mmCIF file of C-alpha atoms in Angstrom:
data_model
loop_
_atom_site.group_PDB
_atom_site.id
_atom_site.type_symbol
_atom_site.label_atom_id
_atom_site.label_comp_id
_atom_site.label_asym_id
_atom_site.label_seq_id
_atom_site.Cartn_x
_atom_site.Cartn_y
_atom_site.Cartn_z
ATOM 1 C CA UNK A 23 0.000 0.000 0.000
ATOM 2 C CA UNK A 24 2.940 2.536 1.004
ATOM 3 C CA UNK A 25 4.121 1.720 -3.038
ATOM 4 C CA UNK A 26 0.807 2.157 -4.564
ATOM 5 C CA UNK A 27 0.577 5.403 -2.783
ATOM 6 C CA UNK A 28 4.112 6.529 -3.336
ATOM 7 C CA UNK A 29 3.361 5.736 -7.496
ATOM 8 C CA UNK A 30 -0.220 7.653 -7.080
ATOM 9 C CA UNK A 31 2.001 10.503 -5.572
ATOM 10 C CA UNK A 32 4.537 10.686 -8.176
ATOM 11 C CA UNK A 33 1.805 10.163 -11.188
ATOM 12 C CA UNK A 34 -0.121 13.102 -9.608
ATOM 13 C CA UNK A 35 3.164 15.513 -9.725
ATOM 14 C CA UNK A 36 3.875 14.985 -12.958
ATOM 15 C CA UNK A 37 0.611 15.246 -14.176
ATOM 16 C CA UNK A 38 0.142 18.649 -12.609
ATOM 17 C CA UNK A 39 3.703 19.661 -14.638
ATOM 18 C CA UNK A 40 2.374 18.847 -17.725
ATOM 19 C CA UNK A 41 -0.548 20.968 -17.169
ATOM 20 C CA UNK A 42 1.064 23.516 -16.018
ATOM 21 C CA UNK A 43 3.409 23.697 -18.877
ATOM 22 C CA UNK A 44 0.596 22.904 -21.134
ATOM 23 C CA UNK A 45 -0.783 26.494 -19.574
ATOM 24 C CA UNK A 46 2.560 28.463 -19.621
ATOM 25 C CA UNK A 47 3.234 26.938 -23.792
ATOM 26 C CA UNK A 48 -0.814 28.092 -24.448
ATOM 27 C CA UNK A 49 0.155 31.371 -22.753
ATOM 28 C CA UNK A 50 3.142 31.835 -24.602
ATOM 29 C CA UNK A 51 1.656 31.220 -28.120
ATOM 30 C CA UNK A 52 -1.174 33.611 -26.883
ATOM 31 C CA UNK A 53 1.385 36.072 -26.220
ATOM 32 C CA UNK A 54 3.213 35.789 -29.482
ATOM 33 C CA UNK A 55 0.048 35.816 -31.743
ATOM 34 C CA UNK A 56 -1.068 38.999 -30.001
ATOM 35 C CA UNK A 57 2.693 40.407 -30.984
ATOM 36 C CA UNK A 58 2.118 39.341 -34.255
ATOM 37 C CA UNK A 59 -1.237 40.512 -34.982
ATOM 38 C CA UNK A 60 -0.102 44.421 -33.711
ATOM 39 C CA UNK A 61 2.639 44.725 -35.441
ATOM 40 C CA UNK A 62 0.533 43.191 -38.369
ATOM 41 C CA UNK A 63 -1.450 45.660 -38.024
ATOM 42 C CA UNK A 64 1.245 48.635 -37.205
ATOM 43 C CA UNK A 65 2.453 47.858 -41.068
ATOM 44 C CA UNK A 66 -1.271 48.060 -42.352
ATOM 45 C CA UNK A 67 -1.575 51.013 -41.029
ATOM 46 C CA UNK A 68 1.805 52.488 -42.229
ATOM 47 C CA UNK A 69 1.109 51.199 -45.469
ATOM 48 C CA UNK A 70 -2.686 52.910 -46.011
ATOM 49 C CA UNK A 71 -1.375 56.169 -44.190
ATOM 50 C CA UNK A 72 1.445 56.746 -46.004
ATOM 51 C CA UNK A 73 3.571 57.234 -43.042
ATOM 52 C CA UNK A 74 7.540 56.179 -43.179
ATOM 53 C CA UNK A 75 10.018 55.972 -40.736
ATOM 54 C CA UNK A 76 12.760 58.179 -41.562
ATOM 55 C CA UNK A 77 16.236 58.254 -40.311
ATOM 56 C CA UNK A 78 17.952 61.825 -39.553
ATOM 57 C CA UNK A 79 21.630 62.767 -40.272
ATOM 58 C CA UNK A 80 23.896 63.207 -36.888
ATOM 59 C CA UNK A 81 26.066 66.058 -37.184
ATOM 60 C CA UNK A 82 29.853 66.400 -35.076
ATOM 61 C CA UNK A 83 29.251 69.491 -32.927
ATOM 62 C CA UNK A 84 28.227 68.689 -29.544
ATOM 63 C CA UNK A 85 25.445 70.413 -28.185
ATOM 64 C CA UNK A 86 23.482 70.071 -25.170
ATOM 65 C CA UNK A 87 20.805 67.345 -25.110
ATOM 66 C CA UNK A 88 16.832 68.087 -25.073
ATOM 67 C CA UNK A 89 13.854 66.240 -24.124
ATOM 68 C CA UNK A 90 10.879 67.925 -24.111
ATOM 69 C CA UNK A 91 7.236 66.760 -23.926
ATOM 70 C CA UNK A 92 6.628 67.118 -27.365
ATOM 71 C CA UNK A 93 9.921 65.638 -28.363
ATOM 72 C CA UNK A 94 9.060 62.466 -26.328
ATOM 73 C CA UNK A 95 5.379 62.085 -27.601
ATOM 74 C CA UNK A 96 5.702 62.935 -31.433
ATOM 75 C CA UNK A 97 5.124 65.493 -33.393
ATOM 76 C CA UNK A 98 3.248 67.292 -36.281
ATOM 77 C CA UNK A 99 2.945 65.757 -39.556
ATOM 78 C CA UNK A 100 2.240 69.669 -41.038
ATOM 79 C CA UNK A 101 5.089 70.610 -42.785
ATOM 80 C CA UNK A 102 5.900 74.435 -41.762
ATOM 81 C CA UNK A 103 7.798 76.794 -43.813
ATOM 82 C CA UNK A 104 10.508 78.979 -42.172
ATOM 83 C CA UNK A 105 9.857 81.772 -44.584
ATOM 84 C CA UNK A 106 11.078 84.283 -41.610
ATOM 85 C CA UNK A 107 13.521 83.278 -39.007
ATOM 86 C CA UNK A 108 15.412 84.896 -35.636
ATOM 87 C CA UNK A 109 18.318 83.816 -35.510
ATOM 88 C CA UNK A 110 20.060 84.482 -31.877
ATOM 89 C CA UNK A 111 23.354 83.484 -32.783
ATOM 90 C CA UNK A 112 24.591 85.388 -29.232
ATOM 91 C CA UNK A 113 23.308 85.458 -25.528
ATOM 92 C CA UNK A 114 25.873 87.651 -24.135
ATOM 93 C CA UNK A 115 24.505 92.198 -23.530
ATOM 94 C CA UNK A 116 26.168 95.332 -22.747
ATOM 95 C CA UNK A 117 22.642 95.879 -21.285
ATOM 96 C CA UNK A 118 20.452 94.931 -18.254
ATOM 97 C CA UNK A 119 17.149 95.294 -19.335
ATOM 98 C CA UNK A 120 14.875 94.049 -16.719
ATOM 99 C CA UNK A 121 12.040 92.627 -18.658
ATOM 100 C CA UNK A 122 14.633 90.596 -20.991
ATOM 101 C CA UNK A 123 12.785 87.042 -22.326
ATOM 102 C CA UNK A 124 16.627 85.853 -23.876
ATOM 103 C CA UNK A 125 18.987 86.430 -21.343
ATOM 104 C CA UNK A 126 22.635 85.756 -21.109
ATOM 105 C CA UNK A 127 22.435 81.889 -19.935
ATOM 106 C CA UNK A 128 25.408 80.874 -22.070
ATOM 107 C CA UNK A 129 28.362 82.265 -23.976
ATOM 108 C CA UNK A 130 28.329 80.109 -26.483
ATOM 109 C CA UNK A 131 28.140 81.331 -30.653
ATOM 110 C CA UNK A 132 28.835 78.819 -33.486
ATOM 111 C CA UNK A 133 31.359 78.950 -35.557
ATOM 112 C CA UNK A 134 30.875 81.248 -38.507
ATOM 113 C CA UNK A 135 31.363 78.257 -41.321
ATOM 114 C CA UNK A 136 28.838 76.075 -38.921
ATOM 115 C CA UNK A 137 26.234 79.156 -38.686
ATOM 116 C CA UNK A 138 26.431 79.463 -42.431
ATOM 117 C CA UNK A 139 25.806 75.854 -42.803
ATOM 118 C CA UNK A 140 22.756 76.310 -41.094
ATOM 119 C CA UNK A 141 21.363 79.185 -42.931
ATOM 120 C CA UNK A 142 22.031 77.310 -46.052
ATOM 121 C CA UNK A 143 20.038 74.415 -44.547
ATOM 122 C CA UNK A 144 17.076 77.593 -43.879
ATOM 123 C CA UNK A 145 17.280 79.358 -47.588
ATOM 124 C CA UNK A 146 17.332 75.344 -48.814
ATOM 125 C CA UNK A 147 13.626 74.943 -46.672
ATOM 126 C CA UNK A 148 12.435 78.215 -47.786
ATOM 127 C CA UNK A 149 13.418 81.290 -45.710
ATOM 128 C CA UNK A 150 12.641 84.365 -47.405
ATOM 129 C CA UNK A 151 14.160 86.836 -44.285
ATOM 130 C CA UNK A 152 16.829 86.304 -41.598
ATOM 131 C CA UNK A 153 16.609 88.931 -38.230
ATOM 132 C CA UNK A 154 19.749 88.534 -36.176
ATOM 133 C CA UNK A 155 19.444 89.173 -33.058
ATOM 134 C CA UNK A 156 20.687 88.609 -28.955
ATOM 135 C CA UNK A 157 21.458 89.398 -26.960
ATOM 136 C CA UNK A 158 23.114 92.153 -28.508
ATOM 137 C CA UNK A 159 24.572 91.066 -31.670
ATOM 138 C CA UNK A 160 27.143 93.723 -32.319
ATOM 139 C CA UNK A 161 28.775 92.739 -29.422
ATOM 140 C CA UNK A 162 30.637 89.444 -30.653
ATOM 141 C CA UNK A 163 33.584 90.345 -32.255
ATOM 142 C CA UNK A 164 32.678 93.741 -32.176
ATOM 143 C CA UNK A 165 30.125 92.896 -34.724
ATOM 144 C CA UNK A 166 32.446 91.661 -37.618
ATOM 145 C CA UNK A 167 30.792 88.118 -36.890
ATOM 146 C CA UNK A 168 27.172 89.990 -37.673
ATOM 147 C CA UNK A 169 28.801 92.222 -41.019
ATOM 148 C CA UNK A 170 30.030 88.499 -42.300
ATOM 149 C CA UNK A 171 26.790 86.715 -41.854
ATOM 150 C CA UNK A 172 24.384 89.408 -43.094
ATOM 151 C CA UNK A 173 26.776 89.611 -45.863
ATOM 152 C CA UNK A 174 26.469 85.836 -46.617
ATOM 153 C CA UNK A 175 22.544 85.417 -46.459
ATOM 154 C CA UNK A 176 22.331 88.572 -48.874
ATOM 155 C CA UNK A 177 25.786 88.469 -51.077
ATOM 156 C CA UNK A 178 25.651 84.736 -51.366
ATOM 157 C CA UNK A 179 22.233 83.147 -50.295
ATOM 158 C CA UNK A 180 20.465 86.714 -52.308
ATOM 159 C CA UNK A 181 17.633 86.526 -49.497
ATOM 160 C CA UNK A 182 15.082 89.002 -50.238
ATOM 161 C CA UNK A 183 15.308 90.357 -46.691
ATOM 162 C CA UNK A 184 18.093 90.482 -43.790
ATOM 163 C CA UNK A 185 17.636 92.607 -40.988
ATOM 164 C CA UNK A 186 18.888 92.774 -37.103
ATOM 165 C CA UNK A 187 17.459 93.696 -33.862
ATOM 166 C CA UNK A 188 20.072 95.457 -31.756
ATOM 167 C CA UNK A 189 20.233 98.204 -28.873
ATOM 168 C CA UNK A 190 22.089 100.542 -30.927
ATOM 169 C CA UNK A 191 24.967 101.237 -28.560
ATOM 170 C CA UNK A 192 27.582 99.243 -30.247
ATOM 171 C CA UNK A 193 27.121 100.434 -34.145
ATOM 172 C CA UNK A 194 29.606 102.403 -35.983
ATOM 173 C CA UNK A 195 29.809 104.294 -38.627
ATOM 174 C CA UNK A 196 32.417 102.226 -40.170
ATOM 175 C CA UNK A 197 30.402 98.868 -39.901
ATOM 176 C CA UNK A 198 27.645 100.489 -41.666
ATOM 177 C CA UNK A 199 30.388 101.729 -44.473
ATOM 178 C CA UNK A 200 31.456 98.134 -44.976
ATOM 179 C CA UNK A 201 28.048 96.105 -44.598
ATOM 180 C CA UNK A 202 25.485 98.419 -45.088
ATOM 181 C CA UNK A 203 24.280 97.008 -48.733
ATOM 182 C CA UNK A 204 23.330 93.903 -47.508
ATOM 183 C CA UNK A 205 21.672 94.736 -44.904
ATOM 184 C CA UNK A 206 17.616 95.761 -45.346
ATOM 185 C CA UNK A 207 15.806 96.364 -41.860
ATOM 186 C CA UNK A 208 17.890 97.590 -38.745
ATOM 187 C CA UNK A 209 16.018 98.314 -35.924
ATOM 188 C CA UNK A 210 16.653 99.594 -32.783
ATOM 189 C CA UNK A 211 15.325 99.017 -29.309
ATOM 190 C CA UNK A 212 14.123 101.873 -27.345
ATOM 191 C CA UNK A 213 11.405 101.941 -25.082
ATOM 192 C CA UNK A 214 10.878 105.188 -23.506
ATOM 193 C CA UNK A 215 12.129 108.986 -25.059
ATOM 194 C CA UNK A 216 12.716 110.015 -21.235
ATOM 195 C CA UNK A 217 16.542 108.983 -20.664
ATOM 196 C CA UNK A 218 16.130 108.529 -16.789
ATOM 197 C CA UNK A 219 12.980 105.687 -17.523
ATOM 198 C CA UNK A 220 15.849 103.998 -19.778
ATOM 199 C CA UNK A 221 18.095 103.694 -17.293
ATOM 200 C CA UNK A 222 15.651 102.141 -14.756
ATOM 201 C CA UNK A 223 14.650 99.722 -17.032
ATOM 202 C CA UNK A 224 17.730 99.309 -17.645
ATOM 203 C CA UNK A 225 18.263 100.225 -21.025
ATOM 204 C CA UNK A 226 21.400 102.196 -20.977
ATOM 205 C CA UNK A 227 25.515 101.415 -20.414
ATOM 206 C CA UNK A 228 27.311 103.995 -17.491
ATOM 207 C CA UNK A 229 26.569 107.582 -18.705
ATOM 208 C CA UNK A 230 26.336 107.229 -22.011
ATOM 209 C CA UNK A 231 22.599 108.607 -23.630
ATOM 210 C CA UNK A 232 20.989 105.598 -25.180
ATOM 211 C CA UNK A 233 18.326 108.897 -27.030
ATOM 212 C CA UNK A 234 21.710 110.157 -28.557
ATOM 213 C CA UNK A 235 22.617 106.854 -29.953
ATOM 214 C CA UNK A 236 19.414 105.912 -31.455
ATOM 215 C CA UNK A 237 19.322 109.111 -33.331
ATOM 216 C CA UNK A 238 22.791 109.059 -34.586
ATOM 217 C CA UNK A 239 21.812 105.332 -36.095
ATOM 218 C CA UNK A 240 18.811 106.590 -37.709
ATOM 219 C CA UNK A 241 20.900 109.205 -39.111
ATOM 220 C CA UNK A 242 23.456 105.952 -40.079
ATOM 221 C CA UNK A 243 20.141 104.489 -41.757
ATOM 222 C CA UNK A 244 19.403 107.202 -43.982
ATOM 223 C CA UNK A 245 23.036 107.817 -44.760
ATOM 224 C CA UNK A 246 23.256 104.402 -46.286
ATOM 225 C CA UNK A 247 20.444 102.970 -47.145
ATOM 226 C CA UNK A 248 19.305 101.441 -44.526
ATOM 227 C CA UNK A 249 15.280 100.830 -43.205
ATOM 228 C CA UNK A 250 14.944 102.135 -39.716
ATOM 229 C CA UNK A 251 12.781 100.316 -37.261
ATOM 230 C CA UNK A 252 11.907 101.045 -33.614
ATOM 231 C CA UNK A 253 10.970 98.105 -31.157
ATOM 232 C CA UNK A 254 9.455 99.309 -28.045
ATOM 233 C CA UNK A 255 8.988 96.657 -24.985
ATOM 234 C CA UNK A 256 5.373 98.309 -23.046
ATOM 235 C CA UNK A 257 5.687 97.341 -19.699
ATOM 236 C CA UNK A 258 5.049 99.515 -16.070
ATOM 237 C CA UNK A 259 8.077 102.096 -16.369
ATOM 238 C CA UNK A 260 6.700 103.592 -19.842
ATOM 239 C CA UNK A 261 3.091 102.478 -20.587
ATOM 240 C CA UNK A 262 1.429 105.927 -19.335
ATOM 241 C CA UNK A 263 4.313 107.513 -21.623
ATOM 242 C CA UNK A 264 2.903 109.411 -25.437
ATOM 243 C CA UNK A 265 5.570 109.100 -27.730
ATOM 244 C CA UNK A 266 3.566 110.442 -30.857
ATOM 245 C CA UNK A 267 5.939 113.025 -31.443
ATOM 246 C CA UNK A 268 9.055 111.580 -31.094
ATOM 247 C CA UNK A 269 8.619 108.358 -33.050
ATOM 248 C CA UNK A 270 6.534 110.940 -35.773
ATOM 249 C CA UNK A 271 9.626 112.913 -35.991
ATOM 250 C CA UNK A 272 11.857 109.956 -36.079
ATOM 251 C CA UNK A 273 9.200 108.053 -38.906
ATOM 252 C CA UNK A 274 10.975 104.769 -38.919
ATOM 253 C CA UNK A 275 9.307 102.526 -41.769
ATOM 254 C CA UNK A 276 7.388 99.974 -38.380
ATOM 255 C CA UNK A 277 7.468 100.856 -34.685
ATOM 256 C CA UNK A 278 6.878 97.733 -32.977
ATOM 257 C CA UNK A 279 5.203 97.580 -29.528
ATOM 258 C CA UNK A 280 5.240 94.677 -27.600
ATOM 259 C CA UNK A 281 3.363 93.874 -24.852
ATOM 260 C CA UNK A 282 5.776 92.970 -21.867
ATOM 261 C CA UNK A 283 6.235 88.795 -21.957
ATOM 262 C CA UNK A 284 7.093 86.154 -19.616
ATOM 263 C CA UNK A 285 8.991 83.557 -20.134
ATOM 264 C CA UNK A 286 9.592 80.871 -17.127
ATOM 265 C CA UNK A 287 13.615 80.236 -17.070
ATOM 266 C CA UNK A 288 14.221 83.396 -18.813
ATOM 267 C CA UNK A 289 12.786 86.394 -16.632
ATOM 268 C CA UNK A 290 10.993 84.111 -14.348
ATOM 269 C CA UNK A 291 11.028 81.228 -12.198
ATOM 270 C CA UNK A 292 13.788 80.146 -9.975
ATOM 271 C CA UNK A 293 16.675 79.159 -12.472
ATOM 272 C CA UNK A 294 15.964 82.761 -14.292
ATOM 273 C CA UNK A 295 18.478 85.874 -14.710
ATOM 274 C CA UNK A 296 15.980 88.226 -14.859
ATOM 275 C CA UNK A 297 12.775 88.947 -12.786
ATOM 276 C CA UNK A 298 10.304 90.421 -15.066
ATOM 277 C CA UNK A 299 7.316 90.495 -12.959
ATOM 278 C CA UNK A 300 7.161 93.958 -11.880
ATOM 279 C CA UNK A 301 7.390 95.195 -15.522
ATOM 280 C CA UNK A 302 4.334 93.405 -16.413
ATOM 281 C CA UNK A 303 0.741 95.222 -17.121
ATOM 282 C CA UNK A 304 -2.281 94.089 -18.023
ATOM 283 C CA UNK A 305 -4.266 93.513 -21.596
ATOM 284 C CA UNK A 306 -6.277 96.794 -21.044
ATOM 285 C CA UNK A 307 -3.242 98.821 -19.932
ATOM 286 C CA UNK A 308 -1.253 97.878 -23.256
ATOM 287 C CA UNK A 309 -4.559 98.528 -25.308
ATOM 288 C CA UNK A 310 -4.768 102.030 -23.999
ATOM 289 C CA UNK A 311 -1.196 102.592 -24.473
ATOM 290 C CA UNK A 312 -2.184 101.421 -28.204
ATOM 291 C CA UNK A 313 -5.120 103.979 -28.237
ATOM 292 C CA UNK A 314 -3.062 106.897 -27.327
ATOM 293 C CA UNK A 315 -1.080 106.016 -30.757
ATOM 294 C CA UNK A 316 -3.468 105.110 -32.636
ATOM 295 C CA UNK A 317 -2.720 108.320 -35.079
ATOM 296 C CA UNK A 318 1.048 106.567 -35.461
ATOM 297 C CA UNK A 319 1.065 104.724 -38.992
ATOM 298 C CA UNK A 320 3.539 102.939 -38.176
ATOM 299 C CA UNK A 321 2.767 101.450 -35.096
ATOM 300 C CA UNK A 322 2.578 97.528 -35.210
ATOM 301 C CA UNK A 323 1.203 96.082 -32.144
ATOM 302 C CA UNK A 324 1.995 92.493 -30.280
ATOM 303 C CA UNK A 325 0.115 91.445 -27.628
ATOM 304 C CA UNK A 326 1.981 88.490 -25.482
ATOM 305 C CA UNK A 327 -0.838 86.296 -27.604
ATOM 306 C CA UNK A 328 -0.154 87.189 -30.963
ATOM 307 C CA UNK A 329 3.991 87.121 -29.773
ATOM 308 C CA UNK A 330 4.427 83.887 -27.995
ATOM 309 C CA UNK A 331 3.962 81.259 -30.738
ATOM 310 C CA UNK A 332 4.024 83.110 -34.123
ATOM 311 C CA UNK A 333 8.114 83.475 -34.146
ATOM 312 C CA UNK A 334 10.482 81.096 -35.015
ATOM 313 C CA UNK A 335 13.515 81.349 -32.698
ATOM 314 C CA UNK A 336 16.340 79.895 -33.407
ATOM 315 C CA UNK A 337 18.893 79.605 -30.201
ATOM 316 C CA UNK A 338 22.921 79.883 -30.357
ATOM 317 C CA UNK A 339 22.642 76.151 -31.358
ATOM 318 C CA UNK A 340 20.347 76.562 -33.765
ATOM 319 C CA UNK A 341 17.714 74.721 -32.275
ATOM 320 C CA UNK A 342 13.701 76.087 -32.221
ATOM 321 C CA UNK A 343 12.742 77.313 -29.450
ATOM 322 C CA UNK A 344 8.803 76.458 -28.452
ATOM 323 C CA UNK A 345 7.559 79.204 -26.151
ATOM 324 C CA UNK A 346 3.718 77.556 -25.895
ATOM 325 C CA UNK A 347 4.072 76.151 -22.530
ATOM 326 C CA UNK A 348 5.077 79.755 -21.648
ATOM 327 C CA UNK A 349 9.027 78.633 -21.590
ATOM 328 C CA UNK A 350 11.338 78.416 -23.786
ATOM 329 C CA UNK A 351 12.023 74.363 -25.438
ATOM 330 C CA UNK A 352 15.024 73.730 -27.673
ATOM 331 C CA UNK A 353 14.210 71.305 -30.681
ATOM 332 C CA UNK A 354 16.991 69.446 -31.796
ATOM 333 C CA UNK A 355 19.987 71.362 -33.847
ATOM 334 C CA UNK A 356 19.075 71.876 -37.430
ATOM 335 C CA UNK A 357 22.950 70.963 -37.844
ATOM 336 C CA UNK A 358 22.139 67.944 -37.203
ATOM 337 C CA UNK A 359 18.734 66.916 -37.470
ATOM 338 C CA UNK A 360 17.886 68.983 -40.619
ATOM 339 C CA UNK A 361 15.586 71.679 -40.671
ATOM 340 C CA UNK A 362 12.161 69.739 -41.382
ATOM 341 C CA UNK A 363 12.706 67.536 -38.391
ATOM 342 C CA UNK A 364 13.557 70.117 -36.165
ATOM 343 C CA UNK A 365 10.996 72.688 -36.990
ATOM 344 C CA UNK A 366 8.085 70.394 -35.863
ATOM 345 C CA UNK A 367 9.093 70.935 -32.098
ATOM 346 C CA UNK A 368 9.060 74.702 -32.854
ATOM 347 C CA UNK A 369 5.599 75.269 -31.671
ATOM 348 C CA UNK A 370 5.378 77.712 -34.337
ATOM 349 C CA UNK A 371 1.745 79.304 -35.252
ATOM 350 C CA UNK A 372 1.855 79.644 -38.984
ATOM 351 C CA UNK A 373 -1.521 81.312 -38.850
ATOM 352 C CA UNK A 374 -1.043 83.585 -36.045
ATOM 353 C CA UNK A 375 2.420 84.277 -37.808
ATOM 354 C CA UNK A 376 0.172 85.699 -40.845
ATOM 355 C CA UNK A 377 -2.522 87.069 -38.854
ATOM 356 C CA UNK A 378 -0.184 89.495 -36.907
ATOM 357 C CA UNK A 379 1.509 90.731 -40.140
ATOM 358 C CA UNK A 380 4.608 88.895 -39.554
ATOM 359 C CA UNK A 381 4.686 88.702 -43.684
ATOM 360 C CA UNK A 382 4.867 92.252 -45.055
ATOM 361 C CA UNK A 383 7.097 94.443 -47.634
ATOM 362 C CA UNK A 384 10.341 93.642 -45.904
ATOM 363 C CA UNK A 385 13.191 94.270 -49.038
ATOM 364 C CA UNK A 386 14.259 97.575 -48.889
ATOM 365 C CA UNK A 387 14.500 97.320 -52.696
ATOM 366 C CA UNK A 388 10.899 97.253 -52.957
ATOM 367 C CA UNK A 389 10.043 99.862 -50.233
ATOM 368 C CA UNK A 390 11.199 102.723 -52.411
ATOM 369 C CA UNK A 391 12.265 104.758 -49.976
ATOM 370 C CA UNK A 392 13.240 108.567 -50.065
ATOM 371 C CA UNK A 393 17.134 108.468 -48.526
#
């Protein structure tokens, strides 16, 4: 009897093992079909879409690694143009302005043969203007590095438009004698005609008069050939101020007004440089600072809507910068992703882009000008 029940014992075991891998095999074949049947369908669904997986060039400069939301979950399958790009090739100022959204967080610029490479890859996907900006872009090399680029994109890519954003306090006379043809649009920042509200927001270098500068650069302008521009930053300093007569007098071809913008890590937050929250004012405040000029032609207007997504930014990496989660993140280089990759983590509002005027007469050969 203790046999017969040691043999019933070891039957029963093994029985139960070959159920049990019975149920593990089954399991496994279940596991496998359901593999196969996804990816099955994955291909299906690649094939009736259209859709390809596409393999991006690596380039050799190192530059700092990104992973942003968007990055991570995909991106657009619209295919943007950059017919208008700002490039800040520099981070580094001579100023302090205190409501600054691109603030000196590195010192890095590209090479020049690397940041020609890259507006190349631009004209190649359609870009109609360049704007260089900062920063302060005459500051690098005491703005030889600028001369040589805006020389490039108009001597040698022959874009219709190149202009740059600057302070003014840096330009000379003899820059504008040796790159002056190829440039279209300068314009210059200034947001208040009273030289004391400069100088508290910041807008100024020891005791040198910022006023006295911008007017000798418009004088530059008209010397040779240049479109002057105006870019005024409303904020709390300056939005009760009427500058109807000065910017009449002046008559630069656009005034721009913007509206006073945050950006988290730029002039907010805790890893920022700046701390822009007491220069901001409200929607109704910058309208009736838009009122009182509504008899300037020229004016343009921004409001922090129409501003935050309808630029395309391009950092000292040359990577697209997406402002729509109110901060400011990189793409991947166009150096070495190519611009059509990188441009659909841009966050870039085509429409808004249109909408706000961003697409106007912007040659100087066709503005016919009196100099």
């Amino acid at each position: 009897m203790r046999s017969l029940s040691l043999i019933l014992d070891t039957l029963t075991l093994f029985i139960s093992k070959q159920i049990g891998f019975a149920a593990m095999f089954m399991q496994f074949c279940l596991k496998n079909v359901h593999s196969f049947l996804a990816a099955l369908w994955g291909w299906i669904y690649m094939l009736v879409s259209g859709t390809q997986v596409q393999q991006t060039p690596v380039g050799n400069i190192s530059r700092p690694e990104t992973s942003t939301k968007e990055q991570k979950e995909g991106s657009s399958n619209q295919l943007t143009t950059p017919s208008s790009v700002n490039y800040h090739f520099t981070r580094q100022c001579n100023y302090k302005c205190g409501f600054c959204f691109h603030t000196a967080k590195t010192s890095f610029v590209l090479p020049i043969e690397e940041a020609k490479r890259g507006l190349r890859l631009l004209k190649e996907a359609g870009m109609e203007k360049v704007n260089f900006s900062g920063g302060e872009p005459f500051l690098h090399e005491r703005g030889h590095f600028l001369g040589e680029l805006v020389r490039y994109c108009k001597q040698e890519l022959q874009l219709p438009s190149v202009s740059i954003v600057s302070n003014g306090s840096l330009i000379t006379e003899t820059w504008f004698q040796k790159y002056g043809d190829y440039l279209d649009i300068l314009a210059v920042s200034c947001d208040s005609f009273n030289e004391d509200t400069n100088k508290v927001i910041g807008r100024g270098q020891g005791r040198k008069s910022h006023l006295d500068k911008l007017h000798r650069v418009h004088n530059w302008c008209r010397d040779y050939k240049v479109a002057f521009k105006i870019n005024s930053v409303i904020n709390t300093f300056n939005v009760d101020e009427d500058m109807t007569e000065q910017i009449t007098a002046l008559n630069p071809v656009r005034w721009k007004v913007f509206q006073c913008l945050i950006i988290e890590g730029e002039n907010a937050g805790q890893n920022s440089l700046r701390e822009a929250e007491k220069f901001v004012i409200s929607d109704q405040q910058f309208q009736d600072f838009l009122d009182r000029h509504q008899s300037v032609k020229c004016l343009v207007p921004e409001s922090n809507q129409k501003m935050r997504d309808s630029y395309l930014i391009l950092d000292e990496y040359m990577r697209f910068l997406d402002c729509r989660e109110g901060r400011k993140d990189p793409s991947k280089s166009i150096l070495d992703v190519g611009v059509e990759e990188a441009i659909k983590f841009s966050g870039f509002d085509e429409k808004m882009f249109l909408t706000r005027g961003g697409k106007y007469m912007w040659s100087k050969a066709d503005m016919k000008l009196e100099w």
